mmCIF file of C-alpha atoms in Angstrom:
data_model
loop_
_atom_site.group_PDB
_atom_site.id
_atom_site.type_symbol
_atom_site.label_atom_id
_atom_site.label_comp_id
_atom_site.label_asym_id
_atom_site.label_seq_id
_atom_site.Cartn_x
_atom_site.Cartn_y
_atom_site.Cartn_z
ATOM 1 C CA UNK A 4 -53.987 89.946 -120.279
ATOM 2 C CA UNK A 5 -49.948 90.542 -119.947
ATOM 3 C CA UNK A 6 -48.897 94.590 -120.921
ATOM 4 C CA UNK A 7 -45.844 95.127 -121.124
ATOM 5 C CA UNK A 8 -45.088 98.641 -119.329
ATOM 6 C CA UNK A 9 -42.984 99.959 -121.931
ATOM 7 C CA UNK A 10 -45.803 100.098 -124.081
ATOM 8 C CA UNK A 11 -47.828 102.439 -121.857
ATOM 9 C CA UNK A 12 -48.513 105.574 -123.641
ATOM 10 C CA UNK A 13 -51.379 107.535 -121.483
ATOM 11 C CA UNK A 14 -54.237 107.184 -119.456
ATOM 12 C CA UNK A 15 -57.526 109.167 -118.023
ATOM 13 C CA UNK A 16 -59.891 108.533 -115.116
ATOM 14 C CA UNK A 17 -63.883 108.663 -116.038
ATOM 15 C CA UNK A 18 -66.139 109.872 -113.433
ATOM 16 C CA UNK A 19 -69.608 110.405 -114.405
ATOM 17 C CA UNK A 20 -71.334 112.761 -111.875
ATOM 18 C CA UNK A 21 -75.251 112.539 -110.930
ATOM 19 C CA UNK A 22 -77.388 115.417 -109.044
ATOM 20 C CA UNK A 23 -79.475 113.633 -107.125
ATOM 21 C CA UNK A 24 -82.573 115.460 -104.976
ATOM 22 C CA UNK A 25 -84.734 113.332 -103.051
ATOM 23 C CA UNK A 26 -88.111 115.481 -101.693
ATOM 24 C CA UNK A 27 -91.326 113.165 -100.110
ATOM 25 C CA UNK A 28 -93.352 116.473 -100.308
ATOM 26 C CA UNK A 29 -96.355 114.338 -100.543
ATOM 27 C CA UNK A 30 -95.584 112.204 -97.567
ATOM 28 C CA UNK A 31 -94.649 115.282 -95.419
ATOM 29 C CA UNK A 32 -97.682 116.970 -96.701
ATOM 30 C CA UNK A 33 -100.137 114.146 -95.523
ATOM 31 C CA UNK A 34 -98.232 113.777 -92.142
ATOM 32 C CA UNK A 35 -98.476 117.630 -91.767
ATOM 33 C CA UNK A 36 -102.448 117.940 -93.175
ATOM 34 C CA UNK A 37 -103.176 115.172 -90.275
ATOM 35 C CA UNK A 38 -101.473 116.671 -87.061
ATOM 36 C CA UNK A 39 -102.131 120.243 -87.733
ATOM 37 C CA UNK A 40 -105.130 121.038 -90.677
ATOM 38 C CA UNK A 41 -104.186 123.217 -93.624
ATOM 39 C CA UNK A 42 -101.685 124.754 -92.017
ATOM 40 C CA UNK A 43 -99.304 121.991 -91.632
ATOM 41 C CA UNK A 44 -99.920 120.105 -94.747
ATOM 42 C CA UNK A 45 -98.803 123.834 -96.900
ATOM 43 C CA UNK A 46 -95.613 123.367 -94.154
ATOM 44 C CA UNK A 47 -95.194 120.152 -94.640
ATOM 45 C CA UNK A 48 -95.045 119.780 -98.513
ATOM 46 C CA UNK A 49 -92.785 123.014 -98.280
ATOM 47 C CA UNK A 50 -90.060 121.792 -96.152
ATOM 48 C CA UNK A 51 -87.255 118.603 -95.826
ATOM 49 C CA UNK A 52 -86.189 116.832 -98.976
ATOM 50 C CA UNK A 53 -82.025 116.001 -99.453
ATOM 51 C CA UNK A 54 -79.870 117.216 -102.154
ATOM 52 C CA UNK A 55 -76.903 115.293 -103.048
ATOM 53 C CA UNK A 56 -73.953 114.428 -105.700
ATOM 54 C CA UNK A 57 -73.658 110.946 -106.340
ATOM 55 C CA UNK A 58 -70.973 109.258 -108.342
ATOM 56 C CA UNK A 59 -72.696 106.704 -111.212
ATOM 57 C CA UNK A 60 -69.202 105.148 -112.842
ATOM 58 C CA UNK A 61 -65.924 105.623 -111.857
ATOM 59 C CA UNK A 62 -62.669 104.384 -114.091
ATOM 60 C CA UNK A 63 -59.387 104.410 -115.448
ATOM 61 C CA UNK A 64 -58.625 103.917 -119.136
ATOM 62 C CA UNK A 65 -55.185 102.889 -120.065
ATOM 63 C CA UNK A 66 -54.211 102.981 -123.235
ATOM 64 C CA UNK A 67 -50.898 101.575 -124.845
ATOM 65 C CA UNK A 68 -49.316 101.447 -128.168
ATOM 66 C CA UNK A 69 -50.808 99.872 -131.077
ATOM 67 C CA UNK A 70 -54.340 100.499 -130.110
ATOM 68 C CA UNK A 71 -55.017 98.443 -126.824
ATOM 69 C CA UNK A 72 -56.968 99.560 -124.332
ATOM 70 C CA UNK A 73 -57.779 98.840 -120.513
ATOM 71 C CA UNK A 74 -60.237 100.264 -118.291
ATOM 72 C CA UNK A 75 -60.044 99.557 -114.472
ATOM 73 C CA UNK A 76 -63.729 100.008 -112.981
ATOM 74 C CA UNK A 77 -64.017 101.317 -109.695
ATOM 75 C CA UNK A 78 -67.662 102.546 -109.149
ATOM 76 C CA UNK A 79 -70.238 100.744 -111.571
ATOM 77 C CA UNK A 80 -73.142 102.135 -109.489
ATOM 78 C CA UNK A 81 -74.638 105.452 -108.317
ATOM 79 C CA UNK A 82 -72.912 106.036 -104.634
ATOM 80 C CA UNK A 83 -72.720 109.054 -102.414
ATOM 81 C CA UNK A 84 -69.609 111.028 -103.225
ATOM 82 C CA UNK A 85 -69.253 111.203 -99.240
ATOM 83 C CA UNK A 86 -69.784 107.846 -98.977
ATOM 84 C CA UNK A 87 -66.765 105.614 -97.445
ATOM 85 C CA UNK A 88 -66.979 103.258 -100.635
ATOM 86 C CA UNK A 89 -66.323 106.110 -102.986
ATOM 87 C CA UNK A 90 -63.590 107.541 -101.155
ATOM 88 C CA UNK A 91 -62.330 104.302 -101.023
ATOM 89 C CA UNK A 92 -62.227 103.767 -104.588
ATOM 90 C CA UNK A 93 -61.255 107.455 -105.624
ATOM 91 C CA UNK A 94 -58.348 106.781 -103.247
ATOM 92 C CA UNK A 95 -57.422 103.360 -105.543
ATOM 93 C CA UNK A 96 -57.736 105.310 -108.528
ATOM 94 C CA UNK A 97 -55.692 107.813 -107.780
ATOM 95 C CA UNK A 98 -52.998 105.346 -106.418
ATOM 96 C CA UNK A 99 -53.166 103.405 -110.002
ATOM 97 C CA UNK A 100 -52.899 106.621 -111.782
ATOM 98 C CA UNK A 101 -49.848 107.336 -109.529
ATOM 99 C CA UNK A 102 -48.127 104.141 -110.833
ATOM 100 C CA UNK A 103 -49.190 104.522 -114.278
ATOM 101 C CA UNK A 104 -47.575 108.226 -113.965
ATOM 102 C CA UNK A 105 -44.642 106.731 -112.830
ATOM 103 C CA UNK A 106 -44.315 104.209 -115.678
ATOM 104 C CA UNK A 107 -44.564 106.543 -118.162
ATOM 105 C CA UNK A 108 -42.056 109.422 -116.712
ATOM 106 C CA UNK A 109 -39.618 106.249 -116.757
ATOM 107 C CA UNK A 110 -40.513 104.823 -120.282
ATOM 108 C CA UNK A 111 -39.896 108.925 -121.035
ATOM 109 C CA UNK A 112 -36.784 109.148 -120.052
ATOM 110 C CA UNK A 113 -33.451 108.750 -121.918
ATOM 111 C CA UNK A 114 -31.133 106.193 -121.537
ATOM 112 C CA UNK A 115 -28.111 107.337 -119.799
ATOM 113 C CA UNK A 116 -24.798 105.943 -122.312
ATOM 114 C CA UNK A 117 -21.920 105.915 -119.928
ATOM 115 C CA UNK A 118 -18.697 106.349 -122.687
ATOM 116 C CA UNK A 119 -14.744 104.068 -121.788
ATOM 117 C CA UNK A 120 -12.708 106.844 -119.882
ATOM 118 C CA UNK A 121 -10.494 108.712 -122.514
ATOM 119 C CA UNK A 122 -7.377 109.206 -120.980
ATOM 120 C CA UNK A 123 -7.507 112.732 -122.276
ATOM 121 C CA UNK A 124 -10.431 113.858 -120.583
ATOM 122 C CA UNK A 125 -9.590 116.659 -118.284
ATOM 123 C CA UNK A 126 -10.383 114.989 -114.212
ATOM 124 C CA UNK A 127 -12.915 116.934 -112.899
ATOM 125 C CA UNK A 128 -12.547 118.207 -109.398
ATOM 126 C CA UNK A 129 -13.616 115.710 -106.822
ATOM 127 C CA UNK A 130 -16.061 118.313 -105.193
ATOM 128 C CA UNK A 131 -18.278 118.306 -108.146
ATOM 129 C CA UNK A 132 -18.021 114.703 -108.953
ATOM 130 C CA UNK A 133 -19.030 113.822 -105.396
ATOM 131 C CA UNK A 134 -22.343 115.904 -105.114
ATOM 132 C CA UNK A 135 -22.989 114.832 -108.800
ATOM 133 C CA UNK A 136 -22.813 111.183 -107.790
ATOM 134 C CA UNK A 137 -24.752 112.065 -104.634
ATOM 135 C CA UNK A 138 -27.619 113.114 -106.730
ATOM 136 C CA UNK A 139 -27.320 110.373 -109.269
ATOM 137 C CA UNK A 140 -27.357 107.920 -106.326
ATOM 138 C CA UNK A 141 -30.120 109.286 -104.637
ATOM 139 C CA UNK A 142 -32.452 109.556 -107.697
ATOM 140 C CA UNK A 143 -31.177 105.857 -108.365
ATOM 141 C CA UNK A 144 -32.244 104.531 -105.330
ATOM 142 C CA UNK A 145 -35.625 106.397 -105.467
ATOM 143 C CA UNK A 146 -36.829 105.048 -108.392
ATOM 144 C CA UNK A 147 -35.584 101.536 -107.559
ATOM 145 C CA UNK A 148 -37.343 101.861 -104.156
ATOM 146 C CA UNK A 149 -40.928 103.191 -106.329
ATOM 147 C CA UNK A 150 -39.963 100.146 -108.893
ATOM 148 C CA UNK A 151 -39.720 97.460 -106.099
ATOM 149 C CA UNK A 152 -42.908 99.084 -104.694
ATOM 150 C CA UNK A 153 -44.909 98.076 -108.412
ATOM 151 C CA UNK A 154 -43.270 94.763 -108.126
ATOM 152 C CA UNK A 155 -45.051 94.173 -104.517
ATOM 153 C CA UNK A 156 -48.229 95.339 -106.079
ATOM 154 C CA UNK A 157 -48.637 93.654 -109.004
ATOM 155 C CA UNK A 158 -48.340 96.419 -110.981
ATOM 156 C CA UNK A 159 -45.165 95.128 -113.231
ATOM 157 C CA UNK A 160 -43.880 91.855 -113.393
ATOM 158 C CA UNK A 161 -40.621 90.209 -112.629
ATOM 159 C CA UNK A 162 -38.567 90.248 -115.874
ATOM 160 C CA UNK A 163 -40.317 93.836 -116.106
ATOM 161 C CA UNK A 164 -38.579 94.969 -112.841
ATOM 162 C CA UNK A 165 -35.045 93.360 -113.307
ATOM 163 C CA UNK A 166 -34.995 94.880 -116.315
ATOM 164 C CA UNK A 167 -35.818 98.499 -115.562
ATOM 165 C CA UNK A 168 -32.767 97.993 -112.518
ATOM 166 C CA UNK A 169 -30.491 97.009 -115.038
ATOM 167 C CA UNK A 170 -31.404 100.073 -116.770
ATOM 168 C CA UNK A 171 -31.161 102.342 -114.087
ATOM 169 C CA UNK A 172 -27.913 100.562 -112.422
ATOM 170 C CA UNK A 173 -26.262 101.131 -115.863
ATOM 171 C CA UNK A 174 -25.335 97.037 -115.742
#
């Protein structure tokens, strides 16, 4: 399904954590009980066993106006949080969440009106209108550059791109 990103209103990433601890104290108490009596079987149920943090779901729920809602899976099954799949996937979230951050600081922000020159406006002096341009410009081409970067990713769509330029070019 087809959002447009001027609907966007928020999102949220849900990670559901799990302890996990994995002991064989029966195992290492039989091995220990055969090579050394008593002794080593009390040792061996006593010691190893791994404690760890696994990751059991992993998404990001976007939610736009009027109620519809999309969640982008990216762990649907326990996994080590050091594990190179997780960190792959945290690191895909957090990209997404980047974009969808991006979308919705844009959609926040006001449309800039640019008045007909009135002959009676006072000129300002060209120092100040230089380094305000400079800034304009620069914050311009910034978010075209992020813009064009949602385009290459699929993010937004075509009409969705030319029409946020137009927006920011003030065409």
């Amino acid at each position: 399904m087809i959002y447009d990103y001027s609907d966007l209103v928020s999102f949220h990433r849900n990670t559901v954590y799990k302890n996990v601890s994995k002991h064989h104290r029966i195992t290492r108490g039989a091995v220990g009980g055969a090579l050394f009596g008593g002794a080593g079987a009390v040792v061996g149920a006593m010691t190893g066993g791994k404690d760890y943090r696994a990751v059991k779901k992993m998404s990001v729920s976007v939610y736009f106006k009027n109620g519809p809602e999309f969640e982008q899976k990216y762990v649907q099954f326990e996994t080590k949080e050091d594990s190179w799949s997780y960190r792959t996937a945290s690191s895909s979230a957090s990209q997404l969440e980047g974009h969808l951050r991006f979308i919705i600081n844009q959609n926040a922000t006001p449309v800039q009106v640019v008045a007909a020159p009135d002959s009676r406006q006072q000129p300002q002096p060209e120092n100040e209108s230089k380094v305000e341009n400079d800034t304009s410009d620069k914050e311009s081409f910034d978010q075209l550059r992020e813009l064009k970067k949602l385009l290459d990713e699929g993010v937004i769509t075509q009409d969705d791109f030319d029409s946020k330029k137009k927006k920011i070019l003030g065409i």
